[in-house]
mmCIF file of C-alpha atoms in Angstrom:
data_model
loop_
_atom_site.group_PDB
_atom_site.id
_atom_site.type_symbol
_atom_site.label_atom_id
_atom_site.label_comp_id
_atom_site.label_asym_id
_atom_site.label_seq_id
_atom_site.Cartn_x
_atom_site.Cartn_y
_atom_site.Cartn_z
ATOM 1 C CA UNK A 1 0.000 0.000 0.000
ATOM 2 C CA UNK A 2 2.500 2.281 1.430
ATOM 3 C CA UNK A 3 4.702 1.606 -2.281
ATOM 4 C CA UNK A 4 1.503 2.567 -4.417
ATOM 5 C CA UNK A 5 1.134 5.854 -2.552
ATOM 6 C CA UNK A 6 4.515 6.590 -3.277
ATOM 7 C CA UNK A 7 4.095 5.804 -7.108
ATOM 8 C CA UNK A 8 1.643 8.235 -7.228
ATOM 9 C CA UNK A 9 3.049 10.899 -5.174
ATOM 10 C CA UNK A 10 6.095 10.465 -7.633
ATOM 11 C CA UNK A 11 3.434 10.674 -10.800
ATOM 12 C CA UNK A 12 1.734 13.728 -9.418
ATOM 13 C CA UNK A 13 4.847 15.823 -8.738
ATOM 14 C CA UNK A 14 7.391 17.213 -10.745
ATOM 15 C CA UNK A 15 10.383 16.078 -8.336
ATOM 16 C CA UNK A 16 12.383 13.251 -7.166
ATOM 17 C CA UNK A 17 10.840 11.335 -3.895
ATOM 18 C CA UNK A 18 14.045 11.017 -1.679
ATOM 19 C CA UNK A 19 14.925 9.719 1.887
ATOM 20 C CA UNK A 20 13.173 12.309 3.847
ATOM 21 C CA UNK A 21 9.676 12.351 2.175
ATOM 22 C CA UNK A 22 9.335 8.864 2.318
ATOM 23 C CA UNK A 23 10.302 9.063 6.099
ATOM 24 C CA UNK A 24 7.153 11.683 5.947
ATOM 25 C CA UNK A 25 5.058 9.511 4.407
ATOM 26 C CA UNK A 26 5.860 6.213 7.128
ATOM 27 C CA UNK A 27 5.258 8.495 9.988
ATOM 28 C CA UNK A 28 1.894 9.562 8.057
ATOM 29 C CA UNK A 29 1.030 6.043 7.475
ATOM 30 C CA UNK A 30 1.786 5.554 11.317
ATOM 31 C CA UNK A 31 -0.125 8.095 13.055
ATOM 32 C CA UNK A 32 -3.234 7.028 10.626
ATOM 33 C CA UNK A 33 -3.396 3.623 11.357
ATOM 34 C CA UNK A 34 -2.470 4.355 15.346
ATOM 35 C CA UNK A 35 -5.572 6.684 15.193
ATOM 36 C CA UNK A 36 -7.783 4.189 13.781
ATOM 37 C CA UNK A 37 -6.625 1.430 16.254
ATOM 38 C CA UNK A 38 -7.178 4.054 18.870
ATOM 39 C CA UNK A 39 -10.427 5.300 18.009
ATOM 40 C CA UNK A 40 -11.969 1.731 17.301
ATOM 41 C CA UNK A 41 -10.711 -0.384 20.082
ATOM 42 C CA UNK A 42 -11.296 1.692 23.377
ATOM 43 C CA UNK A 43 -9.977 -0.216 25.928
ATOM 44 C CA UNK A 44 -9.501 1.027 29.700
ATOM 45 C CA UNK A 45 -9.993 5.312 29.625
ATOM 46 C CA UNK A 46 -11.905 5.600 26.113
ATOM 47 C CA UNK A 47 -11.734 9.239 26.412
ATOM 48 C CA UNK A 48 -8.173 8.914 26.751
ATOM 49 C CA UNK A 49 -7.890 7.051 23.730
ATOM 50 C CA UNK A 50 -10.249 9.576 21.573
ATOM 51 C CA UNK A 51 -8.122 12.426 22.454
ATOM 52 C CA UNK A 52 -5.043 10.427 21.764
ATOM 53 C CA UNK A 53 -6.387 9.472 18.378
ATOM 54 C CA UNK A 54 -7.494 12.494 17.425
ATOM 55 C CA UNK A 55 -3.954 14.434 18.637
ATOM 56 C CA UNK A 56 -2.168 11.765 16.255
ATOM 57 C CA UNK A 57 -4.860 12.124 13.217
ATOM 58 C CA UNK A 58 -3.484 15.977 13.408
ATOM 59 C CA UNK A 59 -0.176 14.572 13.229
ATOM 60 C CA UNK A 60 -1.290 12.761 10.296
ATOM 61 C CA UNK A 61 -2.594 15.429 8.917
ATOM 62 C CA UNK A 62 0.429 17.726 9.338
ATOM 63 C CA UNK A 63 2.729 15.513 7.774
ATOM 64 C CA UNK A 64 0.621 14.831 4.423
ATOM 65 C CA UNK A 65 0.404 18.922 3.865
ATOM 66 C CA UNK A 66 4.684 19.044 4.589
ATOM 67 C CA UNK A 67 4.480 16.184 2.114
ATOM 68 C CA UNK A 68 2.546 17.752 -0.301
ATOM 69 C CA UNK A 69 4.015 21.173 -0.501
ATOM 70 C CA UNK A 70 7.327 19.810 -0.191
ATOM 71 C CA UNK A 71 6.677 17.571 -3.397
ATOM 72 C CA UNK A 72 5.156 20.622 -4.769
ATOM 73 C CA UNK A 73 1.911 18.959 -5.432
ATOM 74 C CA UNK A 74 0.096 21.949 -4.022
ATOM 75 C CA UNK A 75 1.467 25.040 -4.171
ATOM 76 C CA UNK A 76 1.465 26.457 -0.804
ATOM 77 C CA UNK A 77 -1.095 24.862 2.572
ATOM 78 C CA UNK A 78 -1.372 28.259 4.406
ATOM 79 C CA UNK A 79 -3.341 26.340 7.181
ATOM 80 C CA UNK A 80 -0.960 23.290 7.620
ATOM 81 C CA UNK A 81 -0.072 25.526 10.445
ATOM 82 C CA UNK A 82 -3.536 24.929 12.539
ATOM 83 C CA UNK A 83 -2.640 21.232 13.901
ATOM 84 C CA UNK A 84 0.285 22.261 15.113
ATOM 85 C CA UNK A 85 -1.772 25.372 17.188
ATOM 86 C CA UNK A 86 -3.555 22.045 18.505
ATOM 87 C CA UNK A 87 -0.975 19.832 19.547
ATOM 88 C CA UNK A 88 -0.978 21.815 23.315
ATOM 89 C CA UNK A 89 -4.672 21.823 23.932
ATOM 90 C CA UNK A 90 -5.026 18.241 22.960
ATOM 91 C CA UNK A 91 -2.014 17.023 25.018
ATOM 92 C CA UNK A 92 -3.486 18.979 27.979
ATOM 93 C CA UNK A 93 -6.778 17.409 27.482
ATOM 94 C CA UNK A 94 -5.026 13.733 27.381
ATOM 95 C CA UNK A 95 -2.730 14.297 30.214
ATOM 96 C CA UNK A 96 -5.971 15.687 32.347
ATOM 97 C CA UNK A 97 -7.907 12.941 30.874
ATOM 98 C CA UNK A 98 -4.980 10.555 32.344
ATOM 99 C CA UNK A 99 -4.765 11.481 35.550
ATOM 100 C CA UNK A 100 -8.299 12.199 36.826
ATOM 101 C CA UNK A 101 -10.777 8.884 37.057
ATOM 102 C CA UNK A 102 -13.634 10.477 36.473
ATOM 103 C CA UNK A 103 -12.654 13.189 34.255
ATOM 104 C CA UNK A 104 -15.291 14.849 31.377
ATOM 105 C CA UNK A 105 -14.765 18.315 29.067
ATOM 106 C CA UNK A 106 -16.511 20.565 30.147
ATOM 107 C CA UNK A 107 -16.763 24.494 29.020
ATOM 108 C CA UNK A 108 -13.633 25.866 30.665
ATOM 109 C CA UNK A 109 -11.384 23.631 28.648
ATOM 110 C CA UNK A 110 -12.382 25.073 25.168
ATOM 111 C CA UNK A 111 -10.783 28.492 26.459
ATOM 112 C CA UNK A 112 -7.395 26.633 24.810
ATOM 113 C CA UNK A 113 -8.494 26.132 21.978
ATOM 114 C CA UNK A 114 -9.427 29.879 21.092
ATOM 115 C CA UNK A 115 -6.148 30.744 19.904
ATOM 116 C CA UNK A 116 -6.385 28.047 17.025
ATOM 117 C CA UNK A 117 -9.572 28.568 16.237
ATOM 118 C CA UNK A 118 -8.125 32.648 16.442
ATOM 119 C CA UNK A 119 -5.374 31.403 13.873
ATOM 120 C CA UNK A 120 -7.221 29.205 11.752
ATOM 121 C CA UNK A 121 -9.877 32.149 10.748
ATOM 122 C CA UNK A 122 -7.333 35.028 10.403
ATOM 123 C CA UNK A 123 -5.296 33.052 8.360
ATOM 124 C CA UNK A 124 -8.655 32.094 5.780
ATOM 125 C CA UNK A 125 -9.430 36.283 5.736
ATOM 126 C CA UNK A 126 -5.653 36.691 4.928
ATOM 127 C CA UNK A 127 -5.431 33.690 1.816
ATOM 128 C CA UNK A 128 -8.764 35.299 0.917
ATOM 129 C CA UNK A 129 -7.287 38.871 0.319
ATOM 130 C CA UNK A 130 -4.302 37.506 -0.790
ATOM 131 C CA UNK A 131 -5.816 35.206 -3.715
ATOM 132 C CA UNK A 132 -8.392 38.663 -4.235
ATOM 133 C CA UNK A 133 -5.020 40.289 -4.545
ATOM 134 C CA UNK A 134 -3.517 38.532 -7.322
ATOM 135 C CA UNK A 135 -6.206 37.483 -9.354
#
């Protein structure tokens, strides 16, 4: 599976796949599949395990866009910078969900993730103006 994404990564683009983007694409293949395992089997704290899985589908996610614009497939992923914003709030949310038994979100805890959410719209408005600007 892993060798017919790479043939068509290496179709689509315009440049050699080397060492490091293949590296990319195992840790994307990874996280994916330690998501999935994650999200369906939810044994001991399943809350645990959904934040987990969705902290490591980000990761996922993160490492097809470097792929992608680093294979020049797209041209440029102005908001592969959002999961990153996420990576703190979610691995406060695991580590709370770890340590207290009975632990639930509740409406404090989406205070942290504002300042993605912040990110994630200013940077639409600002590929908006700046596709408006050159079109």
């Amino acid at each position: 599976m892993i060798c017919q994404i790479c043939d068509l990564v290496i179709e689509k683009s315009n440049m050699s796949f080397n060492l490091l983007n293949a590296l990319i694409l195992i840790i994307m293949y990874q996280a994916l599949l330690f998501a999935i395992l994650l999200w369906l089997f939810k044994n001991g704290k399943g809350l645990s395990n959904i934040i987990l899985s969705v902290f490591t589908f980000f990761i996922a996610f993160h490492s097809v866009t470097t792929l992608l614009v680093d294979l020049k497939i797209i041209a440029n992923f102005t908001y592969g910078v959002v999961p990153s914003l996420l990576y703190g709030p979610l691995l406060l949310l695991y580590s709370k969900s770890l340590i207290f038994n009975s632990y639930s979100i509740v409406k404090q805890e989406i205070k942290h993730f504002i300042f993605p959410l912040l990110a994630f719209i200013l940077l639409c408005n600002w590929d908006y103006k700046r596709e408006a600007y050159w079109r």
